[in-house]
Short mmCIF file of C-alpha atoms in Angstrom, two decimals:
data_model
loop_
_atom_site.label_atom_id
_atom_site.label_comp_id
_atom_site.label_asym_id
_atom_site.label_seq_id
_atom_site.Cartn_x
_atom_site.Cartn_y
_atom_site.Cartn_z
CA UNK M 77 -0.34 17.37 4.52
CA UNK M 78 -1.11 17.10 0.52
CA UNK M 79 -3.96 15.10 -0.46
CA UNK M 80 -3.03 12.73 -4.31
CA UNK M 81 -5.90 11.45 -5.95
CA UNK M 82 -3.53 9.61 -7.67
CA UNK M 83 -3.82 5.99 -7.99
CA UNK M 84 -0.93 3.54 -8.14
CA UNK M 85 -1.44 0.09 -10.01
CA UNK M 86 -0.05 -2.54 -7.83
CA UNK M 87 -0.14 -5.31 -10.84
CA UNK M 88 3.96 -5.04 -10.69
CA UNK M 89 6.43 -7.64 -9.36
CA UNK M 90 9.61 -5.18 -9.31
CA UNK M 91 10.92 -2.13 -8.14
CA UNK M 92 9.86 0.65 -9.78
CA UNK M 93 12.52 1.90 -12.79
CA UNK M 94 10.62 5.36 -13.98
CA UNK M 95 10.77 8.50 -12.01
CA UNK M 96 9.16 9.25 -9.20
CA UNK M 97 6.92 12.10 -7.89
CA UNK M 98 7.42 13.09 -4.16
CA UNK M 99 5.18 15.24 -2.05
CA UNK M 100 6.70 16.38 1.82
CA UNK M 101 5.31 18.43 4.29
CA UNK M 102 9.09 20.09 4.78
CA UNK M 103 12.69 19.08 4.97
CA UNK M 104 14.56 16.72 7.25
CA UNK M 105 14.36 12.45 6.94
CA UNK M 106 11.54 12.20 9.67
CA UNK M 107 8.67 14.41 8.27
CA UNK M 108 5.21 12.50 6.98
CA UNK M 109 5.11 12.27 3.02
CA UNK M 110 2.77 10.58 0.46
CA UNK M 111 4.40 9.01 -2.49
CA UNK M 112 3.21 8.73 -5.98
CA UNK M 113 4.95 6.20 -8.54
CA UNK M 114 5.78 6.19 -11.37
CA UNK M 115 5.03 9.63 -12.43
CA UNK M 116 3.51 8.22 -15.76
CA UNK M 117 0.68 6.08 -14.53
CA UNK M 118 -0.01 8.38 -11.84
CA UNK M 119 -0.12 11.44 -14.37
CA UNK M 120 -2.71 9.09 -16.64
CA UNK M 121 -4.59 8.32 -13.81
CA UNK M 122 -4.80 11.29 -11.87
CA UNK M 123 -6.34 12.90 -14.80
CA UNK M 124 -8.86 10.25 -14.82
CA UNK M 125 -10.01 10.07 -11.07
CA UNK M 126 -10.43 14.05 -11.14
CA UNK M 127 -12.99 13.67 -14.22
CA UNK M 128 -14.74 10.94 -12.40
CA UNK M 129 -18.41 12.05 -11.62
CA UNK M 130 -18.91 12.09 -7.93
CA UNK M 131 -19.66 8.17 -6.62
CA UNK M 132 -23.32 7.36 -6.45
CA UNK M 133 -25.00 6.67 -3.09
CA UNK M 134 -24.96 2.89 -3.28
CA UNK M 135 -20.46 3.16 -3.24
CA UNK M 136 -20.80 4.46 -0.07
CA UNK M 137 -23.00 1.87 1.58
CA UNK M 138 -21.00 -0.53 3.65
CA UNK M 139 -21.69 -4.16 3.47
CA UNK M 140 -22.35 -6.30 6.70
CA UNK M 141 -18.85 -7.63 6.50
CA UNK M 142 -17.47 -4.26 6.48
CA UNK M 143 -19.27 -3.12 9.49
CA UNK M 144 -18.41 -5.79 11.89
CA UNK M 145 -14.70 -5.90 11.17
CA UNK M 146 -13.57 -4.10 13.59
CA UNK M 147 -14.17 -6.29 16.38
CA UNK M 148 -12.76 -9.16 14.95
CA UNK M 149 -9.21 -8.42 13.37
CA UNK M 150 -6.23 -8.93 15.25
CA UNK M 151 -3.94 -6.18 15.96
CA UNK M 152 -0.91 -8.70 16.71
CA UNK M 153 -1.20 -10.24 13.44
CA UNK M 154 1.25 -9.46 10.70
CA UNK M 155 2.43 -10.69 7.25
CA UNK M 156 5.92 -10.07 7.30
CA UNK M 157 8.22 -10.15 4.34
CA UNK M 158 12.09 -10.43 4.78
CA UNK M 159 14.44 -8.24 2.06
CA UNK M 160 17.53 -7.11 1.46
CA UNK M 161 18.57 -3.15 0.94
CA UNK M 162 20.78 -3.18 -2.75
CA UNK M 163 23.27 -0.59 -4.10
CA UNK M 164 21.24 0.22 -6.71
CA UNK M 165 18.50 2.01 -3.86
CA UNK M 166 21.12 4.12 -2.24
CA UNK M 167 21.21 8.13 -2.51
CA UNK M 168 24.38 10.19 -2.88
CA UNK M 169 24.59 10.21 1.00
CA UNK M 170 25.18 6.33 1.17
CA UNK M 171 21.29 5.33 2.79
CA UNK M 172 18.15 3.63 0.88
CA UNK M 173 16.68 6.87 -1.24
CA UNK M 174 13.36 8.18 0.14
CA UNK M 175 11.52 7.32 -2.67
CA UNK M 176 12.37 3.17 -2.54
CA UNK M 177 10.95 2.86 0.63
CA UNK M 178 7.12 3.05 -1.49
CA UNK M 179 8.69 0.27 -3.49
CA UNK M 180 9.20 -1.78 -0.36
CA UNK M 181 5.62 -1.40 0.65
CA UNK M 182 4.25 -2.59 -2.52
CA UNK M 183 6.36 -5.16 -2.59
CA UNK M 184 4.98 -6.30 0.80
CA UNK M 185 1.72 -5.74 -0.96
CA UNK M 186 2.27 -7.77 -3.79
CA UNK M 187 3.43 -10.89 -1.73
CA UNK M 188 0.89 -10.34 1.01
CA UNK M 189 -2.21 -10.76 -2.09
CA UNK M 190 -0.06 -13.48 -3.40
CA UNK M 191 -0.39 -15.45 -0.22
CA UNK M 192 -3.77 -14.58 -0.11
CA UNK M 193 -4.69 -16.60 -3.71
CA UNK M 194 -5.58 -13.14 -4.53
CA UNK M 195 -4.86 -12.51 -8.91
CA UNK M 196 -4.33 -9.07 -10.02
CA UNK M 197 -3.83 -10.42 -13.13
CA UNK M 198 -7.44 -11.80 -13.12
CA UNK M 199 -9.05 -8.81 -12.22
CA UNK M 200 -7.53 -7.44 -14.93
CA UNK M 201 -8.94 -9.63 -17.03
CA UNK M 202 -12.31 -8.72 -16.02
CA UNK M 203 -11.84 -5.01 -16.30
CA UNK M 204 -11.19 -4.28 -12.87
CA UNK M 205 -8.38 -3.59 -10.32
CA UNK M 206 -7.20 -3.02 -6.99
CA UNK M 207 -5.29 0.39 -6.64
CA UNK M 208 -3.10 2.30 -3.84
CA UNK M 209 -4.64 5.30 -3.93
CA UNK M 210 -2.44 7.08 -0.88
CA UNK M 211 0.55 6.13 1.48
CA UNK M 212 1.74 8.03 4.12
CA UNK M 213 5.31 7.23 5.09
CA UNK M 214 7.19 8.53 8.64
CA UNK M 215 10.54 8.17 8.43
CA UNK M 216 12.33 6.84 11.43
CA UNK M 217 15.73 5.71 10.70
CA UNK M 218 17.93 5.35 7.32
CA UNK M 219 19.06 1.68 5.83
CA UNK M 220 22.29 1.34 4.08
CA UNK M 221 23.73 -1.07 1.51
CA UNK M 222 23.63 -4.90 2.73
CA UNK M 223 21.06 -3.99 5.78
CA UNK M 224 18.27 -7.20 6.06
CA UNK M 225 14.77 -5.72 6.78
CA UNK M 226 10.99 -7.50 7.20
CA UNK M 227 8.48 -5.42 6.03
CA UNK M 228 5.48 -5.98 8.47
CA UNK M 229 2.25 -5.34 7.31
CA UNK M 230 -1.39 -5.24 8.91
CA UNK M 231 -4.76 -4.80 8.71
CA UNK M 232 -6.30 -1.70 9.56
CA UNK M 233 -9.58 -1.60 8.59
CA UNK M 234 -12.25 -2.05 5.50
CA UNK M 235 -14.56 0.65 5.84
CA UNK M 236 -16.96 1.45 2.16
CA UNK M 237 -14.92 1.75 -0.53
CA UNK M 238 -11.47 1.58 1.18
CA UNK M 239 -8.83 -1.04 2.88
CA UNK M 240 -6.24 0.59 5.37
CA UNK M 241 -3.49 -0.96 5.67
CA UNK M 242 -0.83 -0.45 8.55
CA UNK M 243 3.25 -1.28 8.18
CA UNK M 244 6.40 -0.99 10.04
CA UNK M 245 9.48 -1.65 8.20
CA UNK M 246 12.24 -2.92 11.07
CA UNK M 247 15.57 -4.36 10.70
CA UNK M 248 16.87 -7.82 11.09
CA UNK M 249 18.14 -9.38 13.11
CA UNK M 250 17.78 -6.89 16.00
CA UNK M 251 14.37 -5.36 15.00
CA UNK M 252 15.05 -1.70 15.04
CA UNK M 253 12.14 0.43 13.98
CA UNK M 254 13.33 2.01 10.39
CA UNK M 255 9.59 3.33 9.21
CA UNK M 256 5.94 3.49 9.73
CA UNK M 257 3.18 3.73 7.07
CA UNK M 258 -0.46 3.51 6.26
CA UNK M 259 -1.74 2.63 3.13
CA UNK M 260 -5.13 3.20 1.54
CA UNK M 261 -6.09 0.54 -1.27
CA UNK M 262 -8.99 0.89 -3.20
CA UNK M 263 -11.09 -1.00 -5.81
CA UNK M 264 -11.76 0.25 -9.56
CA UNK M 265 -13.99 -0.52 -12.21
CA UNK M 266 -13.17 -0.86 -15.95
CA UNK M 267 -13.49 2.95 -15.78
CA UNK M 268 -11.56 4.15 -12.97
CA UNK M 269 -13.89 4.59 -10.52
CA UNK M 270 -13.86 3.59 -6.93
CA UNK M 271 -16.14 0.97 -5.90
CA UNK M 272 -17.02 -1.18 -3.08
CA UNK M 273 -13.92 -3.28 -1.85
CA UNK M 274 -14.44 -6.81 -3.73
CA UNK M 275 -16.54 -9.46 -1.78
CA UNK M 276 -13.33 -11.76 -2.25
CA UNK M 277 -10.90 -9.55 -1.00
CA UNK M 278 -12.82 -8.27 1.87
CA UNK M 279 -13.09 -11.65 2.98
CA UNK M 280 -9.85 -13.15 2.49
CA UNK M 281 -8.08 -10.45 4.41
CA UNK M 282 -10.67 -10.84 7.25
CA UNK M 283 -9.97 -14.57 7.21
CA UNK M 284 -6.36 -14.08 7.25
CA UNK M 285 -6.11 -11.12 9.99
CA UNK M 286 -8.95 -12.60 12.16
CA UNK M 287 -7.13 -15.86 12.84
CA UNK M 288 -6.32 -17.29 15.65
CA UNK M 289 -3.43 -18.99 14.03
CA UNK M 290 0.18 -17.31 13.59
#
C-alpha cells in the first residue's frame, strides 16, 4: 500500500473535471487504492506538506473530547446521501470509472458538513481548512449508467490531529454492497500544516454520531 501526503481541498460542490492521479496496489477492480484529485492541487500541495517542519509536541496532544469518543459514537449511525450514476462517469467498458467513485465520497462529504452547519467557506475566510488527506477505496462491485446509489457514511474516530471516516457505497433499491472506504480528514492552518481537529467540528460530529436519534 502507497502512502500520499497529498491533501485534497474539499471546498468543491461538483465532480471533479481535471485529471486525476491514481495509485493501486495491482490490477483487477477489487484491489485497495488511495486516490488523489485533481492532480493540480494535489501537486501544489504535496509539495507543501513535504516542506512542512515536523508538527510540534502540542499537535499531537489529544483534547478531552478526543479521548472519550470512542465510547460514545454509534456504529449504526449513518448519513446517507442518495445519487444517481451519469454517462458522463462511465469507462470504455460501460461501468462508473474508478476514479469517480473519490468524487462520490466527497460529495457525501460535502453534504454530510453541510448538514452539520459546518462552512468551508468560512474557514477559508479565516485562513484555515479542512482537508482529505488519504482515502482508501475496496472495490466490490461495478455501477453502470442509470444505477441509484446512497452513499453511507460514518464516524470512525477523532484521534489528535485526524477524523476517520468510514463509507459503504450500496445500491438502491435492493442495497447491494458496491464499495467500502475510509477516509482520513485533517485540519490546516493558513500554512498548510496539520493541526488539532477544530473544537467545532469535533463536536458537531460527536453530537451528530452520538445520538440517540435516527
Amino acid at each position: 500500500m502507497q502512502h500520499i501526503g497529498a491533501l485534497i481541498p474539499l471546498a468543491t460542490h461538483q465532480f471533479p473535471q481535471h485529471p486525476c492521479r491514481v495509485y493501486t496496489t495491482g490490477g483487477g477492480r477489487s484491489n485497495y487504492c488511495q486516490l488523489v484529485m485533481p492532480v493540480g492541487q494535489a501537486y501544489l500541495l504535496q509539495h507543501q506538506v513535504k516542506a512542512a517542519p515536523r508538527a510540534p509536541t502540542p499537535l499531537q496532544t489529544v483534547t478531552t473530547v478526543n479521548t472519550n469518543q470512542d465510547s460514545t459514537i454509534r456504529k449504526d449511525k449513518y448519513f446517507e446521501v442518495e445519487m444517481k450514476v451519469h454517462d458522463t462517469e462511465l469507462d470504455k467498458y460501460g461501468v462508473v470509472n474508478n476514479a469517480i467513485y473519490s468524487s462520490y465520497i466527497r460529495n457525501g462529504h460535502d453534504k454530510l458538513l453541510e448538514s452539520l452547519g459546518i462552512s468551508v467557506d468560512s474557514m477559508v475566510s479565516k485562513g484555515s481548512a479542512l482537508a482529505l488527506s488519504e482515502v482508501h477505496l475496496k472495490y466490490i462491485a461495478p455501477l453502470r449508467s442509470g444505477d441509484r446509489f446512497v452513499v453511507k457514511v460514518k464516524l470512525g474516530q477523532i484521534k489528535g490531529v485526524r477524523l476517520i471516516l468510514e463509507h459503504t457505497i450500496e445500491t438502491l433499491p435492493d442495497h447491494k454492497l458496491v464499495l467500502e472506504a475510509k477516509g482520513t480528514l485533517v485540519c490546516l492552518d493558513k500554512d498548510y500544516h496539520p493541526t488539532r481537529i477544530f473544537p467545532e467540528v469535533s463536536t458537531k460530529f460527536l453530537q451528530f454520531f452520538s445520538s440517540k436519534d435516527d
